[in-house]
């Protein structure tokens, strides 16, 4: 089994209460990142990373998407069920940002869970 494609999506998550206030700012949605890890067996795993509001770190959502986009090509052809190997490879490709790595890890676990029912 091999990873054939990693897609990255920006998703606005509406806030159930209507808005979230942080200091003098207010938000009606969180800027979240969802990824899809597709495989040659037709099973897709999904992962997500989402900050606590855009004021937490303004570059966080875009940084997560940029980090995932930079390492995604080097994960094509890897076996997503070999979680230790995927995590080791991601660590070699990207020093730092665990929030970038977590979306990939979640997607691989999701894909593995789907394959075993």
mmCIF file with all atom_site columns, C-alpha atoms in Angstrom:
data_model
loop_
_atom_site.group_PDB
_atom_site.id
_atom_site.type_symbol
_atom_site.label_atom_id
_atom_site.label_alt_id
_atom_site.label_comp_id
_atom_site.label_asym_id
_atom_site.label_entity_id
_atom_site.label_seq_id
_atom_site.pdbx_PDB_ins_code
_atom_site.Cartn_x
_atom_site.Cartn_y
_atom_site.Cartn_z
_atom_site.occupancy
_atom_site.B_iso_or_equiv
_atom_site.pdbx_formal_charge
_atom_site.auth_seq_id
_atom_site.auth_comp_id
_atom_site.auth_asym_id
_atom_site.auth_atom_id
_atom_site.pdbx_PDB_model_num
ATOM 1   C CA . UNK A 1 1   ? 0.000   0.000  0.000  1.00 0.00 ? 1   UNK A CA 1
ATOM 2   C CA . UNK A 1 2   ? 1.328   3.414  -0.961 1.00 0.00 ? 2   UNK A CA 1
ATOM 3   C CA . UNK A 1 3   ? 0.362   7.058  -0.539 1.00 0.00 ? 3   UNK A CA 1
ATOM 4   C CA . UNK A 1 4   ? -0.613  8.394  -3.957 1.00 0.00 ? 4   UNK A CA 1
ATOM 5   C CA . UNK A 1 5   ? -1.760  11.904 -3.098 1.00 0.00 ? 5   UNK A CA 1
ATOM 6   C CA . UNK A 1 6   ? -2.041  14.346 -0.219 1.00 0.00 ? 6   UNK A CA 1
ATOM 7   C CA . UNK A 1 7   ? -4.655  17.072 -0.596 1.00 0.00 ? 7   UNK A CA 1
ATOM 8   C CA . UNK A 1 8   ? -4.843  20.133 1.641  1.00 0.00 ? 8   UNK A CA 1
ATOM 9   C CA . UNK A 1 9   ? -8.057  22.053 2.312  1.00 0.00 ? 9   UNK A CA 1
ATOM 10  C CA . UNK A 1 10  ? -8.777  25.300 4.138  1.00 0.00 ? 10  UNK A CA 1
ATOM 11  C CA . UNK A 1 11  ? -12.060 25.070 6.040  1.00 0.00 ? 11  UNK A CA 1
ATOM 12  C CA . UNK A 1 12  ? -13.813 27.784 8.056  1.00 0.00 ? 12  UNK A CA 1
ATOM 13  C CA . UNK A 1 13  ? -15.325 26.163 11.134 1.00 0.00 ? 13  UNK A CA 1
ATOM 14  C CA . UNK A 1 14  ? -18.291 28.200 12.378 1.00 0.00 ? 14  UNK A CA 1
ATOM 15  C CA . UNK A 1 15  ? -18.399 28.799 16.097 1.00 0.00 ? 15  UNK A CA 1
ATOM 16  C CA . UNK A 1 16  ? -21.444 27.180 17.695 1.00 0.00 ? 16  UNK A CA 1
ATOM 17  C CA . UNK A 1 17  ? -22.025 30.106 20.039 1.00 0.00 ? 17  UNK A CA 1
ATOM 18  C CA . UNK A 1 18  ? -21.890 32.552 17.108 1.00 0.00 ? 18  UNK A CA 1
ATOM 19  C CA . UNK A 1 19  ? -18.603 34.257 17.940 1.00 0.00 ? 19  UNK A CA 1
ATOM 20  C CA . UNK A 1 20  ? -15.423 33.946 19.957 1.00 0.00 ? 20  UNK A CA 1
ATOM 21  C CA . UNK A 1 21  ? -13.862 36.984 21.596 1.00 0.00 ? 21  UNK A CA 1
ATOM 22  C CA . UNK A 1 22  ? -10.192 37.285 22.373 1.00 0.00 ? 22  UNK A CA 1
ATOM 23  C CA . UNK A 1 23  ? -9.014  40.570 23.849 1.00 0.00 ? 23  UNK A CA 1
ATOM 24  C CA . UNK A 1 24  ? -10.505 43.236 21.564 1.00 0.00 ? 24  UNK A CA 1
ATOM 25  C CA . UNK A 1 25  ? -11.070 40.885 18.607 1.00 0.00 ? 25  UNK A CA 1
ATOM 26  C CA . UNK A 1 26  ? -14.060 38.706 17.787 1.00 0.00 ? 26  UNK A CA 1
ATOM 27  C CA . UNK A 1 27  ? -14.335 35.800 15.331 1.00 0.00 ? 27  UNK A CA 1
ATOM 28  C CA . UNK A 1 28  ? -17.274 33.905 13.880 1.00 0.00 ? 28  UNK A CA 1
ATOM 29  C CA . UNK A 1 29  ? -15.201 31.006 12.491 1.00 0.00 ? 29  UNK A CA 1
ATOM 30  C CA . UNK A 1 30  ? -11.858 29.274 13.011 1.00 0.00 ? 30  UNK A CA 1
ATOM 31  C CA . UNK A 1 31  ? -9.490  28.827 10.063 1.00 0.00 ? 31  UNK A CA 1
ATOM 32  C CA . UNK A 1 32  ? -8.861  25.080 10.041 1.00 0.00 ? 32  UNK A CA 1
ATOM 33  C CA . UNK A 1 33  ? -6.772  22.817 7.808  1.00 0.00 ? 33  UNK A CA 1
ATOM 34  C CA . UNK A 1 34  ? -8.020  19.384 6.729  1.00 0.00 ? 34  UNK A CA 1
ATOM 35  C CA . UNK A 1 35  ? -5.875  16.977 4.756  1.00 0.00 ? 35  UNK A CA 1
ATOM 36  C CA . UNK A 1 36  ? -6.708  13.843 2.798  1.00 0.00 ? 36  UNK A CA 1
ATOM 37  C CA . UNK A 1 37  ? -4.093  11.092 2.417  1.00 0.00 ? 37  UNK A CA 1
ATOM 38  C CA . UNK A 1 38  ? -5.102  8.951  -0.561 1.00 0.00 ? 38  UNK A CA 1
ATOM 39  C CA . UNK A 1 39  ? -3.689  5.483  -1.222 1.00 0.00 ? 39  UNK A CA 1
ATOM 40  C CA . UNK A 1 40  ? -3.400  3.093  -4.133 1.00 0.00 ? 40  UNK A CA 1
ATOM 41  C CA . UNK A 1 41  ? -5.933  0.814  -2.397 1.00 0.00 ? 41  UNK A CA 1
ATOM 42  C CA . UNK A 1 42  ? -8.641  3.472  -2.590 1.00 0.00 ? 42  UNK A CA 1
ATOM 43  C CA . UNK A 1 43  ? -8.826  4.146  1.145  1.00 0.00 ? 43  UNK A CA 1
ATOM 44  C CA . UNK A 1 44  ? -8.421  7.791  2.174  1.00 0.00 ? 44  UNK A CA 1
ATOM 45  C CA . UNK A 1 45  ? -7.481  8.976  5.648  1.00 0.00 ? 45  UNK A CA 1
ATOM 46  C CA . UNK A 1 46  ? -8.287  12.453 6.958  1.00 0.00 ? 46  UNK A CA 1
ATOM 47  C CA . UNK A 1 47  ? -6.475  14.647 9.476  1.00 0.00 ? 47  UNK A CA 1
ATOM 48  C CA . UNK A 1 48  ? -6.967  18.167 10.796 1.00 0.00 ? 48  UNK A CA 1
ATOM 49  C CA . UNK A 1 49  ? -5.159  20.974 12.553 1.00 0.00 ? 49  UNK A CA 1
ATOM 50  C CA . UNK A 1 50  ? -6.952  24.045 13.872 1.00 0.00 ? 50  UNK A CA 1
ATOM 51  C CA . UNK A 1 51  ? -5.721  26.942 16.021 1.00 0.00 ? 51  UNK A CA 1
ATOM 52  C CA . UNK A 1 52  ? -7.583  28.564 18.877 1.00 0.00 ? 52  UNK A CA 1
ATOM 53  C CA . UNK A 1 53  ? -8.699  31.562 16.859 1.00 0.00 ? 53  UNK A CA 1
ATOM 54  C CA . UNK A 1 54  ? -6.743  33.598 14.327 1.00 0.00 ? 54  UNK A CA 1
ATOM 55  C CA . UNK A 1 55  ? -5.483  35.979 17.000 1.00 0.00 ? 55  UNK A CA 1
ATOM 56  C CA . UNK A 1 56  ? -3.587  33.187 18.756 1.00 0.00 ? 56  UNK A CA 1
ATOM 57  C CA . UNK A 1 57  ? -0.922  33.119 16.045 1.00 0.00 ? 57  UNK A CA 1
ATOM 58  C CA . UNK A 1 58  ? -1.967  34.929 12.898 1.00 0.00 ? 58  UNK A CA 1
ATOM 59  C CA . UNK A 1 59  ? 0.290   32.843 10.642 1.00 0.00 ? 59  UNK A CA 1
ATOM 60  C CA . UNK A 1 60  ? -0.617  29.494 12.233 1.00 0.00 ? 60  UNK A CA 1
ATOM 61  C CA . UNK A 1 61  ? -3.236  28.283 9.709  1.00 0.00 ? 61  UNK A CA 1
ATOM 62  C CA . UNK A 1 62  ? -1.258  29.353 6.650  1.00 0.00 ? 62  UNK A CA 1
ATOM 63  C CA . UNK A 1 63  ? 1.935   27.991 8.209  1.00 0.00 ? 63  UNK A CA 1
ATOM 64  C CA . UNK A 1 64  ? 0.306   24.605 8.761  1.00 0.00 ? 64  UNK A CA 1
ATOM 65  C CA . UNK A 1 65  ? -0.816  24.414 5.131  1.00 0.00 ? 65  UNK A CA 1
ATOM 66  C CA . UNK A 1 66  ? 2.592   25.558 3.874  1.00 0.00 ? 66  UNK A CA 1
ATOM 67  C CA . UNK A 1 67  ? 4.416   23.012 6.034  1.00 0.00 ? 67  UNK A CA 1
ATOM 68  C CA . UNK A 1 68  ? 2.184   20.163 4.881  1.00 0.00 ? 68  UNK A CA 1
ATOM 69  C CA . UNK A 1 69  ? 2.579   21.223 1.237  1.00 0.00 ? 69  UNK A CA 1
ATOM 70  C CA . UNK A 1 70  ? 6.381   21.231 1.582  1.00 0.00 ? 70  UNK A CA 1
ATOM 71  C CA . UNK A 1 71  ? 6.665   17.715 2.978  1.00 0.00 ? 71  UNK A CA 1
ATOM 72  C CA . UNK A 1 72  ? 3.756   16.063 1.117  1.00 0.00 ? 72  UNK A CA 1
ATOM 73  C CA . UNK A 1 73  ? 5.712   15.282 -2.095 1.00 0.00 ? 73  UNK A CA 1
ATOM 74  C CA . UNK A 1 74  ? 8.303   13.356 -0.064 1.00 0.00 ? 74  UNK A CA 1
ATOM 75  C CA . UNK A 1 75  ? 5.584   11.175 1.475  1.00 0.00 ? 75  UNK A CA 1
ATOM 76  C CA . UNK A 1 76  ? 4.199   9.996  -1.872 1.00 0.00 ? 76  UNK A CA 1
ATOM 77  C CA . UNK A 1 77  ? 5.023   6.325  -2.296 1.00 0.00 ? 77  UNK A CA 1
ATOM 78  C CA . UNK A 1 78  ? 5.329   5.676  1.436  1.00 0.00 ? 78  UNK A CA 1
ATOM 79  C CA . UNK A 1 79  ? 3.181   3.121  3.269  1.00 0.00 ? 79  UNK A CA 1
ATOM 80  C CA . UNK A 1 80  ? 0.787   5.067  5.547  1.00 0.00 ? 80  UNK A CA 1
ATOM 81  C CA . UNK A 1 81  ? 0.259   2.036  7.792  1.00 0.00 ? 81  UNK A CA 1
ATOM 82  C CA . UNK A 1 82  ? 3.934   2.086  8.778  1.00 0.00 ? 82  UNK A CA 1
ATOM 83  C CA . UNK A 1 83  ? 3.266   4.826  11.324 1.00 0.00 ? 83  UNK A CA 1
ATOM 84  C CA . UNK A 1 84  ? 6.732   4.845  12.903 1.00 0.00 ? 84  UNK A CA 1
ATOM 85  C CA . UNK A 1 85  ? 8.353   5.128  9.468  1.00 0.00 ? 85  UNK A CA 1
ATOM 86  C CA . UNK A 1 86  ? 6.004   7.949  8.449  1.00 0.00 ? 86  UNK A CA 1
ATOM 87  C CA . UNK A 1 87  ? 6.675   9.829  11.688 1.00 0.00 ? 87  UNK A CA 1
ATOM 88  C CA . UNK A 1 88  ? 10.445  9.356  11.355 1.00 0.00 ? 88  UNK A CA 1
ATOM 89  C CA . UNK A 1 89  ? 10.340  10.598 7.768  1.00 0.00 ? 89  UNK A CA 1
ATOM 90  C CA . UNK A 1 90  ? 8.225   13.622 8.697  1.00 0.00 ? 90  UNK A CA 1
ATOM 91  C CA . UNK A 1 91  ? 10.699  14.453 11.497 1.00 0.00 ? 91  UNK A CA 1
ATOM 92  C CA . UNK A 1 92  ? 13.565  14.340 8.988  1.00 0.00 ? 92  UNK A CA 1
ATOM 93  C CA . UNK A 1 93  ? 11.687  16.522 6.512  1.00 0.00 ? 93  UNK A CA 1
ATOM 94  C CA . UNK A 1 94  ? 10.503  19.149 8.975  1.00 0.00 ? 94  UNK A CA 1
ATOM 95  C CA . UNK A 1 95  ? 12.273  20.241 12.124 1.00 0.00 ? 95  UNK A CA 1
ATOM 96  C CA . UNK A 1 96  ? 9.635   21.547 14.492 1.00 0.00 ? 96  UNK A CA 1
ATOM 97  C CA . UNK A 1 97  ? 5.953   22.496 14.046 1.00 0.00 ? 97  UNK A CA 1
ATOM 98  C CA . UNK A 1 98  ? 4.171   19.523 15.671 1.00 0.00 ? 98  UNK A CA 1
ATOM 99  C CA . UNK A 1 99  ? 0.815   20.948 14.538 1.00 0.00 ? 99  UNK A CA 1
ATOM 100 C CA . UNK A 1 100 ? 1.903   20.357 10.921 1.00 0.00 ? 100 UNK A CA 1
ATOM 101 C CA . UNK A 1 101 ? 2.937   16.793 11.671 1.00 0.00 ? 101 UNK A CA 1
ATOM 102 C CA . UNK A 1 102 ? -0.179  15.996 13.705 1.00 0.00 ? 102 UNK A CA 1
ATOM 103 C CA . UNK A 1 103 ? -2.531  16.364 10.719 1.00 0.00 ? 103 UNK A CA 1
ATOM 104 C CA . UNK A 1 104 ? -0.456  13.826 8.772  1.00 0.00 ? 104 UNK A CA 1
ATOM 105 C CA . UNK A 1 105 ? -0.307  11.467 11.739 1.00 0.00 ? 105 UNK A CA 1
ATOM 106 C CA . UNK A 1 106 ? -4.102  11.678 12.223 1.00 0.00 ? 106 UNK A CA 1
ATOM 107 C CA . UNK A 1 107 ? -4.740  10.996 8.539  1.00 0.00 ? 107 UNK A CA 1
ATOM 108 C CA . UNK A 1 108 ? -2.497  7.914  8.586  1.00 0.00 ? 108 UNK A CA 1
ATOM 109 C CA . UNK A 1 109 ? -4.210  6.597  11.734 1.00 0.00 ? 109 UNK A CA 1
ATOM 110 C CA . UNK A 1 110 ? -7.619  7.261  10.152 1.00 0.00 ? 110 UNK A CA 1
ATOM 111 C CA . UNK A 1 111 ? -6.582  5.373  7.023  1.00 0.00 ? 111 UNK A CA 1
ATOM 112 C CA . UNK A 1 112 ? -5.256  2.473  9.118  1.00 0.00 ? 112 UNK A CA 1
ATOM 113 C CA . UNK A 1 113 ? -8.467  2.329  11.174 1.00 0.00 ? 113 UNK A CA 1
ATOM 114 C CA . UNK A 1 114 ? -10.576 2.219  8.035  1.00 0.00 ? 114 UNK A CA 1
ATOM 115 C CA . UNK A 1 115 ? -8.512  -0.637 6.611  1.00 0.00 ? 115 UNK A CA 1
ATOM 116 C CA . UNK A 1 116 ? -9.144  -2.831 9.655  1.00 0.00 ? 116 UNK A CA 1
ATOM 117 C CA . UNK A 1 117 ? -12.780 -1.845 10.114 1.00 0.00 ? 117 UNK A CA 1
#
